[in-house]
Each structure stands twice: as structure tokens, then as C-alpha cells.
CSV table of C-alpha atoms in Angstrom, one decimal:
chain,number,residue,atom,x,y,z
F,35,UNK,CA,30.3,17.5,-36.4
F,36,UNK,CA,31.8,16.7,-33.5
F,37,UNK,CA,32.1,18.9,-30.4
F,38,UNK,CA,35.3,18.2,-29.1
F,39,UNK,CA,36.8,18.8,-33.3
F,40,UNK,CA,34.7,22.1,-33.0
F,41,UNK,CA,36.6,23.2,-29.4
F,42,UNK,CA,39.9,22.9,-31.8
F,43,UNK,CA,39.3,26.1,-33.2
F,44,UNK,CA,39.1,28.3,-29.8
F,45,UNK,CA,42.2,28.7,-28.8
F,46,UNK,CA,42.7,30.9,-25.4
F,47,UNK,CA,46.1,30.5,-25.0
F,48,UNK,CA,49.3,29.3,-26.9
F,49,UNK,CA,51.9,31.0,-29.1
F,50,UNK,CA,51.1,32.2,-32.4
F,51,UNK,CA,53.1,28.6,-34.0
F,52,UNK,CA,51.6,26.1,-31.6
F,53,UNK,CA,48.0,27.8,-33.1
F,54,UNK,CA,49.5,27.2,-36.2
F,55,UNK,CA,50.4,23.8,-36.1
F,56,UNK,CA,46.8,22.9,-35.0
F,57,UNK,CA,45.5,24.6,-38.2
F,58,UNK,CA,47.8,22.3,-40.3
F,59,UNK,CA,46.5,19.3,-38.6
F,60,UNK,CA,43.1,20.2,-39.0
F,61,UNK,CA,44.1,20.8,-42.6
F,62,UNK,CA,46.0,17.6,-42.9
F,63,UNK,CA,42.8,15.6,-41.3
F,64,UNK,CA,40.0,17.3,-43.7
F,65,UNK,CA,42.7,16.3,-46.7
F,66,UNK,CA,43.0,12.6,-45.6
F,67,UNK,CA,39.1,12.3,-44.6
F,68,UNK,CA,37.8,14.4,-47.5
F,69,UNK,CA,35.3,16.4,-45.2
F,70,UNK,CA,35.5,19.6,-46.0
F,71,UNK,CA,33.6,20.5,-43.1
F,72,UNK,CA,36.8,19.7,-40.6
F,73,UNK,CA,38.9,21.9,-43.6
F,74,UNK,CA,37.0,25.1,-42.4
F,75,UNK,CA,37.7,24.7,-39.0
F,76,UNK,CA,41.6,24.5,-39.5
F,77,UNK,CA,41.1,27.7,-41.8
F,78,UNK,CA,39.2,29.5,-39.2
F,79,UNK,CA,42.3,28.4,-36.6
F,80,UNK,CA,44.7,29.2,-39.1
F,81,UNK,CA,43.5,33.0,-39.5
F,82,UNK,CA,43.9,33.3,-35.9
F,83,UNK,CA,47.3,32.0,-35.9
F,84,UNK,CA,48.4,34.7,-38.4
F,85,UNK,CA,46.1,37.4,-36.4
F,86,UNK,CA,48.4,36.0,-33.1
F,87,UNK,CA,51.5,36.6,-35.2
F,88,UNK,CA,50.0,40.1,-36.7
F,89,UNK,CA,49.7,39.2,-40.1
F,90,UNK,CA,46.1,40.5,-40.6
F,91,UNK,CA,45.9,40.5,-44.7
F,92,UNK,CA,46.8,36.8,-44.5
F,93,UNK,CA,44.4,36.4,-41.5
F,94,UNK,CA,41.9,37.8,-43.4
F,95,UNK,CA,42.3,35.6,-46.4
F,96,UNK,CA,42.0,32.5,-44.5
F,97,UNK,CA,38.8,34.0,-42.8
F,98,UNK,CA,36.9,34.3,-46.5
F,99,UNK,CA,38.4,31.2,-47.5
F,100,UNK,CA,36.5,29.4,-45.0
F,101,UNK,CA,33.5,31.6,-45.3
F,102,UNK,CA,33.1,30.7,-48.8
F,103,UNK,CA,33.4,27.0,-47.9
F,104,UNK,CA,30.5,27.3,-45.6
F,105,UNK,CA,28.4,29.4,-47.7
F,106,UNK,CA,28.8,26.1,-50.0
F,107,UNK,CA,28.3,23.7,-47.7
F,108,UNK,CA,25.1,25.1,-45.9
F,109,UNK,CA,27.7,24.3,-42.4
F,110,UNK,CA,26.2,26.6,-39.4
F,111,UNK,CA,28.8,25.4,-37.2
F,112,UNK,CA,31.2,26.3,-39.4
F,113,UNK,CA,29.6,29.8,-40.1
F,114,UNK,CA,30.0,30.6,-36.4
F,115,UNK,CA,33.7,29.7,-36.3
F,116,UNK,CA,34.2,32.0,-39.1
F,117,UNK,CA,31.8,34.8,-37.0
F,118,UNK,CA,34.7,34.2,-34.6
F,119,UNK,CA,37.4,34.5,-36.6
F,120,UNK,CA,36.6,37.6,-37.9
F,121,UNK,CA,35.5,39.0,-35.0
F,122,UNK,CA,39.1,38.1,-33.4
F,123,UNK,CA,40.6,39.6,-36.4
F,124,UNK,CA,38.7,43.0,-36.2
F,125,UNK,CA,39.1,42.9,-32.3
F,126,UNK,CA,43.0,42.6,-32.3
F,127,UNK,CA,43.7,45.5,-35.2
F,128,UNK,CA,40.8,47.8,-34.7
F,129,UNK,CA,42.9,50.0,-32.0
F,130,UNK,CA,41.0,53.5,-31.9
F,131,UNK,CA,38.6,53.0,-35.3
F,132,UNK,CA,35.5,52.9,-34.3
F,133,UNK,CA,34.2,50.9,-36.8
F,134,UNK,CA,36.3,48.3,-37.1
F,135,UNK,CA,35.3,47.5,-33.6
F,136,UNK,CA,31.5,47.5,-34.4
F,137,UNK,CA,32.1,45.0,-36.7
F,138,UNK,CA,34.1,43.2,-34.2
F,139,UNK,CA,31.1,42.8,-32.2
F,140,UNK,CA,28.6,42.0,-34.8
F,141,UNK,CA,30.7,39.3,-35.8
F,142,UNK,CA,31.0,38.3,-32.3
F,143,UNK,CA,27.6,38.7,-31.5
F,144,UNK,CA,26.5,36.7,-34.3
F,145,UNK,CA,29.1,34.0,-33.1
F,146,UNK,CA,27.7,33.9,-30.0
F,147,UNK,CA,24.3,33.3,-30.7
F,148,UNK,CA,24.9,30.2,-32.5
F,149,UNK,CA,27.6,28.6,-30.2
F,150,UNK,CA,25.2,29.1,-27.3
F,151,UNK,CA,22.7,27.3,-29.2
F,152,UNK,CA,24.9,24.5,-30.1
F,153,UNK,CA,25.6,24.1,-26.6
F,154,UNK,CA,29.6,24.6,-27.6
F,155,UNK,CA,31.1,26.3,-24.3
F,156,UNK,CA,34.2,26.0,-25.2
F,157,UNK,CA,32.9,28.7,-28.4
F,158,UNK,CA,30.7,30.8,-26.2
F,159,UNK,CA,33.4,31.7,-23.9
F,160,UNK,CA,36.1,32.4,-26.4
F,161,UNK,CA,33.4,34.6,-28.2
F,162,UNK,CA,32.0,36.2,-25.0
F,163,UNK,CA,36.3,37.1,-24.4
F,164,UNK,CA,36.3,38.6,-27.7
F,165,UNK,CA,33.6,40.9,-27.4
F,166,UNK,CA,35.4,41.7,-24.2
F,167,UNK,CA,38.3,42.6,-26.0
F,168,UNK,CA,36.2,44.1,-28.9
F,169,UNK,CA,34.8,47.3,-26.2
F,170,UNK,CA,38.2,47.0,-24.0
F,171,UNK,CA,39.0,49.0,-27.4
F,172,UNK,CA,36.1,51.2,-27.2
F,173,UNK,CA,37.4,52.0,-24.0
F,174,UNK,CA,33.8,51.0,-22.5
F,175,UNK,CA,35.1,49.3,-19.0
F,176,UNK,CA,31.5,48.4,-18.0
F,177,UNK,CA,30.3,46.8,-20.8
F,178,UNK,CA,34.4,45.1,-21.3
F,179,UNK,CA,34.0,43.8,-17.7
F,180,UNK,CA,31.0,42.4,-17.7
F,181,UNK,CA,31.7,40.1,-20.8
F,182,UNK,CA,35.5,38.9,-19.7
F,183,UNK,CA,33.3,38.3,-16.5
F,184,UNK,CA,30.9,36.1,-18.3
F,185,UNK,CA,33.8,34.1,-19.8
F,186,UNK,CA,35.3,33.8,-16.8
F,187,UNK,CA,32.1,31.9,-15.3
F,188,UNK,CA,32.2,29.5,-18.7
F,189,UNK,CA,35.8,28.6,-18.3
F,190,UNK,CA,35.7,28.1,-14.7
F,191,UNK,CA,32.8,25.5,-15.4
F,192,UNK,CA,34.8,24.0,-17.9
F,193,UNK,CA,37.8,23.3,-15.4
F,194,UNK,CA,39.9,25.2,-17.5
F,195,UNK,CA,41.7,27.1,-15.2
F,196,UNK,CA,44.3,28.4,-17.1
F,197,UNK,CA,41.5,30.1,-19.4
F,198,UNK,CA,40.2,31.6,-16.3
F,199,UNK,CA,43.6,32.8,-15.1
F,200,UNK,CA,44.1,34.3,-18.8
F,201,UNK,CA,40.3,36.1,-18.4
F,202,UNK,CA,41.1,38.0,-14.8
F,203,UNK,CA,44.4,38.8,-16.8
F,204,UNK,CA,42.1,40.7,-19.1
F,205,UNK,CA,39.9,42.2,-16.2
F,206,UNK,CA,43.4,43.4,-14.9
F,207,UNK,CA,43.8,44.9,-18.4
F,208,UNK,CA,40.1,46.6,-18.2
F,209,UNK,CA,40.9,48.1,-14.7
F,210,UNK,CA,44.4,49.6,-15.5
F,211,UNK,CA,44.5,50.5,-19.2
F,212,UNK,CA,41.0,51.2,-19.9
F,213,UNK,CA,40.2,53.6,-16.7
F,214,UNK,CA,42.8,53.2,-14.1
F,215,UNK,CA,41.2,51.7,-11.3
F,216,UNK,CA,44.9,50.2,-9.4
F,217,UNK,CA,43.2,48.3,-6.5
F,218,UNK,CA,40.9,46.4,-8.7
F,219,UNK,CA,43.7,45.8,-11.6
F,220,UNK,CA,46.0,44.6,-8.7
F,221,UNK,CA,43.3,42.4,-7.2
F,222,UNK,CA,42.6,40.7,-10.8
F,223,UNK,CA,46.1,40.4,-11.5
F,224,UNK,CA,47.5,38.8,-8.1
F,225,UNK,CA,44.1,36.3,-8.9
F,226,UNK,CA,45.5,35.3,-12.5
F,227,UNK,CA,49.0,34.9,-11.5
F,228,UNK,CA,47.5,32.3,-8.5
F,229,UNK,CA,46.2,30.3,-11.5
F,230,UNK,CA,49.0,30.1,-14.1
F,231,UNK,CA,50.7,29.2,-11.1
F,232,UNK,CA,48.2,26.2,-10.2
F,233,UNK,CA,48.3,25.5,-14.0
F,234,UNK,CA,52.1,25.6,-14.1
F,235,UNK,CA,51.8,28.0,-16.9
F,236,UNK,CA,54.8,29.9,-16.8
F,237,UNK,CA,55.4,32.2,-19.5
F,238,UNK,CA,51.5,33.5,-18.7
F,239,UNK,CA,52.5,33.7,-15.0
F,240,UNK,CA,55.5,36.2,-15.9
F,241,UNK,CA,53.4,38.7,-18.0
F,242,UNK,CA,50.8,38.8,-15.2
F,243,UNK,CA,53.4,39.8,-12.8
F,244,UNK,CA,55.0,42.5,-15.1
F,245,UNK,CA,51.6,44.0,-15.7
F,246,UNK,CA,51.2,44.1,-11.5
F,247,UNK,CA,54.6,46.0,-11.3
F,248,UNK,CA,52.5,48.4,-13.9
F,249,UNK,CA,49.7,48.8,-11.7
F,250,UNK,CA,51.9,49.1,-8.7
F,251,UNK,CA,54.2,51.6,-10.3
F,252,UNK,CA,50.6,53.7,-11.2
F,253,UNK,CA,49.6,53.4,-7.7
F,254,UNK,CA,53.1,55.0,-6.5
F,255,UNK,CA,54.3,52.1,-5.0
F,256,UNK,CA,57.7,51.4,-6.3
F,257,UNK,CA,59.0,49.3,-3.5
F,258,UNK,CA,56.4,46.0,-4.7
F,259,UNK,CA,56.5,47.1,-8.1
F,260,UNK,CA,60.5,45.8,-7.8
F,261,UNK,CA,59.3,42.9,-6.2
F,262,UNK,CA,56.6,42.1,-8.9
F,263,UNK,CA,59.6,42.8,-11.7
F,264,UNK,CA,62.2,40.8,-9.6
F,265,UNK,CA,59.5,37.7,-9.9
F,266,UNK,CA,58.7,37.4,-12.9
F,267,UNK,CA,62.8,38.1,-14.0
F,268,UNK,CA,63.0,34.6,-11.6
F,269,UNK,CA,60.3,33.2,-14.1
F,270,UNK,CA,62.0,34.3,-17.2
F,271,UNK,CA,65.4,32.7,-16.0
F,272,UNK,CA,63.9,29.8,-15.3
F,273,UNK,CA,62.5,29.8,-19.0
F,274,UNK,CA,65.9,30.9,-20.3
F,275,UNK,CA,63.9,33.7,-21.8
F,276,UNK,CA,66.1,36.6,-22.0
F,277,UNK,CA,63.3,38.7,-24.6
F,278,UNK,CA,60.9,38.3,-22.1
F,279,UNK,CA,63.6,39.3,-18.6
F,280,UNK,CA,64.7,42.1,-20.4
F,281,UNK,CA,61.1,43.4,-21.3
F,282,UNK,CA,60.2,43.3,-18.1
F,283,UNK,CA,63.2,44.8,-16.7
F,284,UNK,CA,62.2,47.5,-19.4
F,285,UNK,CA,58.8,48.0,-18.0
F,286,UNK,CA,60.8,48.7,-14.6
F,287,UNK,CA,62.8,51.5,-15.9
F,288,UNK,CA,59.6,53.3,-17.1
F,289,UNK,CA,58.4,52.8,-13.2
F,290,UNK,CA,61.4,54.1,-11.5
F,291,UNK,CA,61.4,57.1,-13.9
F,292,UNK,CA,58.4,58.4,-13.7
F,293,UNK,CA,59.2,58.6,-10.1
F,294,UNK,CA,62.0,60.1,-10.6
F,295,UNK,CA,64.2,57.8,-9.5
F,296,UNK,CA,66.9,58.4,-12.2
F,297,UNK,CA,70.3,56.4,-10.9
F,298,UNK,CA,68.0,53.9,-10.0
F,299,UNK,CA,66.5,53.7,-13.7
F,300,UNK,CA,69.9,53.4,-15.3
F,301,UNK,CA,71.4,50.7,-13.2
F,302,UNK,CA,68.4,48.9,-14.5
F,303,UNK,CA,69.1,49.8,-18.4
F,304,UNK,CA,72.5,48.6,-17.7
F,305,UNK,CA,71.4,45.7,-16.4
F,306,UNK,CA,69.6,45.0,-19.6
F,307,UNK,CA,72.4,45.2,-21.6
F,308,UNK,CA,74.4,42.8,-19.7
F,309,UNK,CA,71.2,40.0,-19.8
F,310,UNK,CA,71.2,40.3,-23.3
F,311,UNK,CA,74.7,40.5,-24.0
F,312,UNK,CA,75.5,36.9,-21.7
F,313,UNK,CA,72.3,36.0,-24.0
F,314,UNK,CA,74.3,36.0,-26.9
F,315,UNK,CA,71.7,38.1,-28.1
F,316,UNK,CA,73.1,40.4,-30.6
F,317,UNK,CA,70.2,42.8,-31.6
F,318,UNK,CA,69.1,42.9,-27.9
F,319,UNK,CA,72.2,43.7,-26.8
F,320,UNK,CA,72.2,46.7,-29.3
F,321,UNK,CA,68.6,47.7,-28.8
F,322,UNK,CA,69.2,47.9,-25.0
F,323,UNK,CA,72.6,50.1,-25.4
F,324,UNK,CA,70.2,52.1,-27.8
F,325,UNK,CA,67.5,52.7,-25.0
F,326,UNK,CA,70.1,53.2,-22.2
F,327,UNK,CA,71.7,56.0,-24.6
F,328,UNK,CA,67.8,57.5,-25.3
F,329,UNK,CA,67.6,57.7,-20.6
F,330,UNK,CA,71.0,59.3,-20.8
F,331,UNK,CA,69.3,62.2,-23.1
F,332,UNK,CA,66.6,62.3,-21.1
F,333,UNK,CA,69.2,63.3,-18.4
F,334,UNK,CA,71.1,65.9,-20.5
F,335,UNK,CA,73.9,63.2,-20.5
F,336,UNK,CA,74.7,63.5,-24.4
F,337,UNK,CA,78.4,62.4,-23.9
F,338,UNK,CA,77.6,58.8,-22.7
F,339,UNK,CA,74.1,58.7,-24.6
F,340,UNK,CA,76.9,59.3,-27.6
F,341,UNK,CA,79.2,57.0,-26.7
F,342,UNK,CA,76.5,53.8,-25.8
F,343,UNK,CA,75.1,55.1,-29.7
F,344,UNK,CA,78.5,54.6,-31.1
F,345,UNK,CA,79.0,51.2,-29.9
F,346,UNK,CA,74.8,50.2,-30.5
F,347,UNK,CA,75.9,51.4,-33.7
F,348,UNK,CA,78.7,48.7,-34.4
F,349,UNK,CA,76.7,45.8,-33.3
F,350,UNK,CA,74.0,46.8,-35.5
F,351,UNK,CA,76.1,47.6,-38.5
F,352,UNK,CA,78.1,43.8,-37.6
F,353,UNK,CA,74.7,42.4,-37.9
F,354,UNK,CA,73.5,44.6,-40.8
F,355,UNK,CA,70.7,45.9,-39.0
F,356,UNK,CA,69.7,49.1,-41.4
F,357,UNK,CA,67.2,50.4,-39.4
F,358,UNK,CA,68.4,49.7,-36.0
F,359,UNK,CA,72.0,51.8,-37.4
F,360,UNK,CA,70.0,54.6,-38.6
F,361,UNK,CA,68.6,54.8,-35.3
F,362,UNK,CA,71.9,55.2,-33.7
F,363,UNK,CA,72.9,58.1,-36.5
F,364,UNK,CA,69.6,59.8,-35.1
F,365,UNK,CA,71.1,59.4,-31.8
F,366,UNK,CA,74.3,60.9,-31.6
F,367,UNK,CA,73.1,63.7,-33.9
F,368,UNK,CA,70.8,64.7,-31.3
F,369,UNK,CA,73.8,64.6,-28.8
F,370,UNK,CA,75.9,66.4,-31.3
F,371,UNK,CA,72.7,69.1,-31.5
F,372,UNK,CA,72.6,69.0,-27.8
F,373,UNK,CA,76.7,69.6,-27.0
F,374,UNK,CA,76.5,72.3,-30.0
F,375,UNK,CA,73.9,74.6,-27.9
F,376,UNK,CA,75.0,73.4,-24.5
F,377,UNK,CA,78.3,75.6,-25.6
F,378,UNK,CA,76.5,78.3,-26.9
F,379,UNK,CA,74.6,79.0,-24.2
F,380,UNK,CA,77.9,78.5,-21.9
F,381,UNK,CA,79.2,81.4,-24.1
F,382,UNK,CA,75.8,84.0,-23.9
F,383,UNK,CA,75.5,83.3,-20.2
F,384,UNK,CA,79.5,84.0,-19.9
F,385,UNK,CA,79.1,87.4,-22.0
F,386,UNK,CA,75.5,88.3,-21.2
F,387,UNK,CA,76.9,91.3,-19.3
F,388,UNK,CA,78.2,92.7,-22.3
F,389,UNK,CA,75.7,91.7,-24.5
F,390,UNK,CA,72.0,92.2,-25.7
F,391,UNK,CA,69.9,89.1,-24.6
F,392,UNK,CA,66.4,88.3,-25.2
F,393,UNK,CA,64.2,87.4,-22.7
F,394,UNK,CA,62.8,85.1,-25.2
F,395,UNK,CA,66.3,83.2,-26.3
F,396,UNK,CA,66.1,80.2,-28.8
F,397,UNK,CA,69.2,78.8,-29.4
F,398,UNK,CA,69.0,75.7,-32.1
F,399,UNK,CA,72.1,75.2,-34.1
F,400,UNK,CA,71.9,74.8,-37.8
F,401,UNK,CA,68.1,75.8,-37.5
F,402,UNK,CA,68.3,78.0,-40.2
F,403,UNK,CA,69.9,75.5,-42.6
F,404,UNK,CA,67.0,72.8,-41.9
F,405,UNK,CA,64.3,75.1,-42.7
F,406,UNK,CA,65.6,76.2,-45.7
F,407,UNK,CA,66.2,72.4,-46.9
F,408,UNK,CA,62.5,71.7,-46.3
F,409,UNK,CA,61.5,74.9,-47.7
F,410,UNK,CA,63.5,73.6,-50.8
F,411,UNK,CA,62.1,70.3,-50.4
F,412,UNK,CA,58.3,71.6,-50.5
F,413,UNK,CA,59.0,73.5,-53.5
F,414,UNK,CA,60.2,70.5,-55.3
F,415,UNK,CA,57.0,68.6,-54.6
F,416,UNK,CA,54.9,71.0,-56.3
């Protein structure tokens, strides 16, 4: 089996459809040659296409398909390609359970072991960034570190420097989400964006610097945290990617209101409206409005949050968008809720002199009403 056919299956970076159509010609070149041995490696690629695209029944399906291949073949390369694949799969939807990211590692481990001694480097360092991944999970920072580190010392003596860029992305990851450690996520991430940038990778380059804004914004530093936002929104323009300007634009918002910087926040959500609307993207546009409306509730605004719901609301029902019009419903019947005890309490605080108030005061219109209906609605599931 060749080495450079093996190095097919670890993909480090690429969207989920590029991944996919290396599957298919892997699948398309096992069919034509009648090796089934080059078969399992495009089903081993093609479960971690549908993992990238977060499809993990299908992902798994692929990953047993090729497993039984092997199993029939007597293939050890193939076995630890499969090792891999699963233990991407397991890595990517364990989130919190435990176990599912055990058996990320023992699969990873196992895939390790034989790569290593197949001298396939390509392999070891896409396994050794898997088990990174695998106790990034765990929340284990050390043990996460030390193993995107390791990768990070294969790649970089494969030349690849875009899968070293992608690898101090990761450390970036380790430092900020795992246990917040700003100076070393900031120094990780300014170190991956330097690389994309070498390797012209653009769309990677973008994401690093949203996730520096992050770090920035943690470390109270709002001022560069616009900066790192206003780069990677030059990135995304020059991609025409208006999903990817307004999610980072999004991330800002989060920033400036957790410093309280409320104006400041909206401008932005407004903003976001406006580059999905010149987008031409309908459901953007509408999911925006919808977020700007959920800040202006934050603020105890309910009459604009009601009125950006009300016209969220017509662009979703205009693109028959159930869930997205449901949302909106939710939304201005929370402002309704709202208005309804803002005037009550208006009225107690005007009359109080001449009335009986508790120092305890809950005042929840149509509270009664609800708990009866789920009193009703218990009863009925009996």
C-alpha cells in the first residue's frame, strides 16, 4: 500500500464537501482497480466527512463498513485508519460523556501505535491531534497540550505549515476554553494566524482572528478585541463570506456586552443586519433582526425588541421558516409579558401610599393561568 494513498485519509484541514469528494475518488479508484484495500481508505475519509458535516449515525456506518472490510482482508493499515476514524468520530460528539471520550483515546491510541510503526507521519500527527482533541474534552489542558504539541513537531517536519498553523489554533483553544490562560491563548493564536497567512489560507486565517477578539475580550481588552473583529470582517469580505462577517461581528457583540458597553453592542447587531440584508441573505437577515430584538430585552427595550420580532417574523414566514417564526412568537410574547408588568408596577408604585405592598412583590401577569394549564397538562399524562 502506498504511503502517499494512505496520507489521503488524514485530512487536517478542508470543508466537510472537499473531504467528501476525496472519499468518492478513493471510492471511484478501489471500483476501477478492484482493490479493496484503497475502498477502505475512502470509507474511513468518508466517515470523517460526515463527522465534519455532523452526521455521526452515517459517520459511524461508514466507520464499520470499513472495519469489516479489514477484518476480511487481514489489512493493518487499513485497521489503523479505521482506529482513526473512530477515534475522530468519538472525539468530535463526545462533549461532556466521559466515556465516549475514553474510547476516543483507545481508538486513538491504538491508531497511533500502528501509524508510528508504519513510519506514516502524515497518520501519526493527525492521530496525536485527535487525542489532543479527545482530553481538550476531558478538560485535561496538560495532557491536551502536550499532544497538539507533539503534532505540531510532526507537521512542522512535514513542511506542512498550514497543519501547524491549524495545531497552535488548537493550543489557542486549550489555553482559553479549557482553563483560561489569555496570554498563552493570545500568543498561540497571533502564531497560527502568521501561518494561514504564509499559507494563504484564508478562511482559517479569519476564525483565528475571531477567536483572538475572544481572548482579548476575556482579558478586558476591548479596544484590540475590535481590531481582531475588524480583521478578520476585512478577511471575510474579501471571501464574499457574509455567514462568516456576521458571526464574527456576533462574537463582538458578546465582547462589548459583557463590558457593558450596551450602545456600543447594538450598533454592532444593527450592523449585522445590514451585512446580511446587502447579502441577499434572507434567513440571516432574519436571524440577526431576531438577535438584535433578544439585546433589546436584555435592555428592558420590549417596544423595539417587539417591533425588530414583528418584521424577523415576516421574513421568516416569506421564507416558510417554521421554527425560526415560532421564535419570533416567543419573542414578542415575552415583550408583551414584559409591557403587561412594566404597567402594573407603574400602577402599585403610583398607589403604594394607599395601598398594602409586600416587601416581597412578584408581579407575573397571567401566572396563574399557566400553572393551572400545566397542572392540567400533568394530570392528563397520568
Amino acid at each position: 500500500m502506498s504511503m502517499k494513498l494512505m496520507d489521503q485519509v488524514f485530512t487536517i484541514l478542508g470543508k466537510p464537501e472537499d473531504v467528501m469528494a476525496g472519499a468518492d475518488d478513493l471510492i471511484y479508484a478501489a471500483s476501477r482497480s478492484g482493490d479493496q484495500r484503497i475502498n477502505v481508505l475512502g470509507l474511513c475519509k468518508a466517515a470523517d466527512a460526515l463527522a465534519l458535516q455532523d452526521k455521526p449515525q452515517e459517520a459511524m456506518e461508514k466507520a464499520r463498513s470499513a472495519q469489516e472490510l479489514c477484518e476480511e482482508l487481514g489489512f493493518e493499515e487499513g485497521e489503523a485508519c479505521v482506529s482513526y476514524a473512530l477515534a475522530r468520530i468519538h472525539a468530535r460528539f463526545g462533549g461532556n460523556d466521559e466515556d465516549i471520550l475514553d474510547k476516543a483515546l483507545d481508538y486513538g491510541s491504538d491508531a497511533l501505535s500502528v501509524l508510528r510503526s508504519l513510519g506514516c507521519k502524515k497518520g501519526e500527527g493527525a492521530a496525536l491531534m485527535t487525542l489532543g482533541d479527545a482530553y481538550q474534552g476531558l478538560k485535561d489542558q496538560g495532557k491536551a497540550v502536550q499532544y497538539h504539541k507533539e503534532a505540531v513537531a510532526v507537521f512542522r517536519e512535514l513542511g506542512e505549515g498550514s497543519s501547524v498553523g491549524h495545531m497552535y489554533r488548537k493550543l489557542a483553544e486549550d489555553c482559553f476554553f479549557v482553563k483560561t490562560d489569555v496570554r498563552r491563548a493570545g500568543n498561540f493564536a497571533q502564531k497560527a494566524i502568521a501561518l494561514f497567512q504564509e499559507a494563504q489560507e484564508a478562511s482559517a486565517e479569519a476564525e483565528c482572528w475571531t477567536l483572538l477578539a475572544q481572548v482579548q475580550g476575556k482579558a478586558e481588552n476591548c479596544e484590540k478585541a475590535v481590531e481582531s473583529i475588524g480583521q478578520a470582517r476585512n478577511v471575510y469580505k474579501t471571501l464574499k463570506d457574509n455567514a462568516g462577517e456576521a458571526k464574527a461581528m456576533g462574537v463582538l457583540v458578546h465582547i462589548l456586552m459583557a463590558s457593558e458597553q450596551y450602545a456600543e453592542s447594538v450598533n454592532v447587531a444593527k450592523e449585522i443586519v445590514t451585512v446580511q440584508h446587502e447579502a441577499g441573505d434572507k434567513k440571516g437577515e432574519a436571524e440577526a433582526l431576531l438577535a438584535l430584538g433578544q439585546l433589546f430585552v436584555q435592555n428592558y427595550d420590549h417596544e423595539k425588541a417587539k417591533k425588530v420580532a414583528e418584521v424577523a417574523e415576516r421574513i421568516f414566514k416569506a421564507i416558510a421558516d417554521g421554527p425560526g417564526y415560532k421564535s419570533c412568537e416567543r419573542l414578542k410574547a415575552m415583550c408583551e409579558h414584559a409591557r403587561a408588568t412594566e404597567m402594573i408596577e407603574t400602577s402599585i408604585y403610583r398607589h403604594q401610599d394607599f395601598l398594602h405592598v409586600p416587601e416581597q412583590l412578584i408581579v407575573d401577569p397571567g401566572r396563574n393561568k399557566r400553572v393551572q394549564s400545566q397542572f392540567e397538562e400533568f394530570a392528563k399524562s397520568l
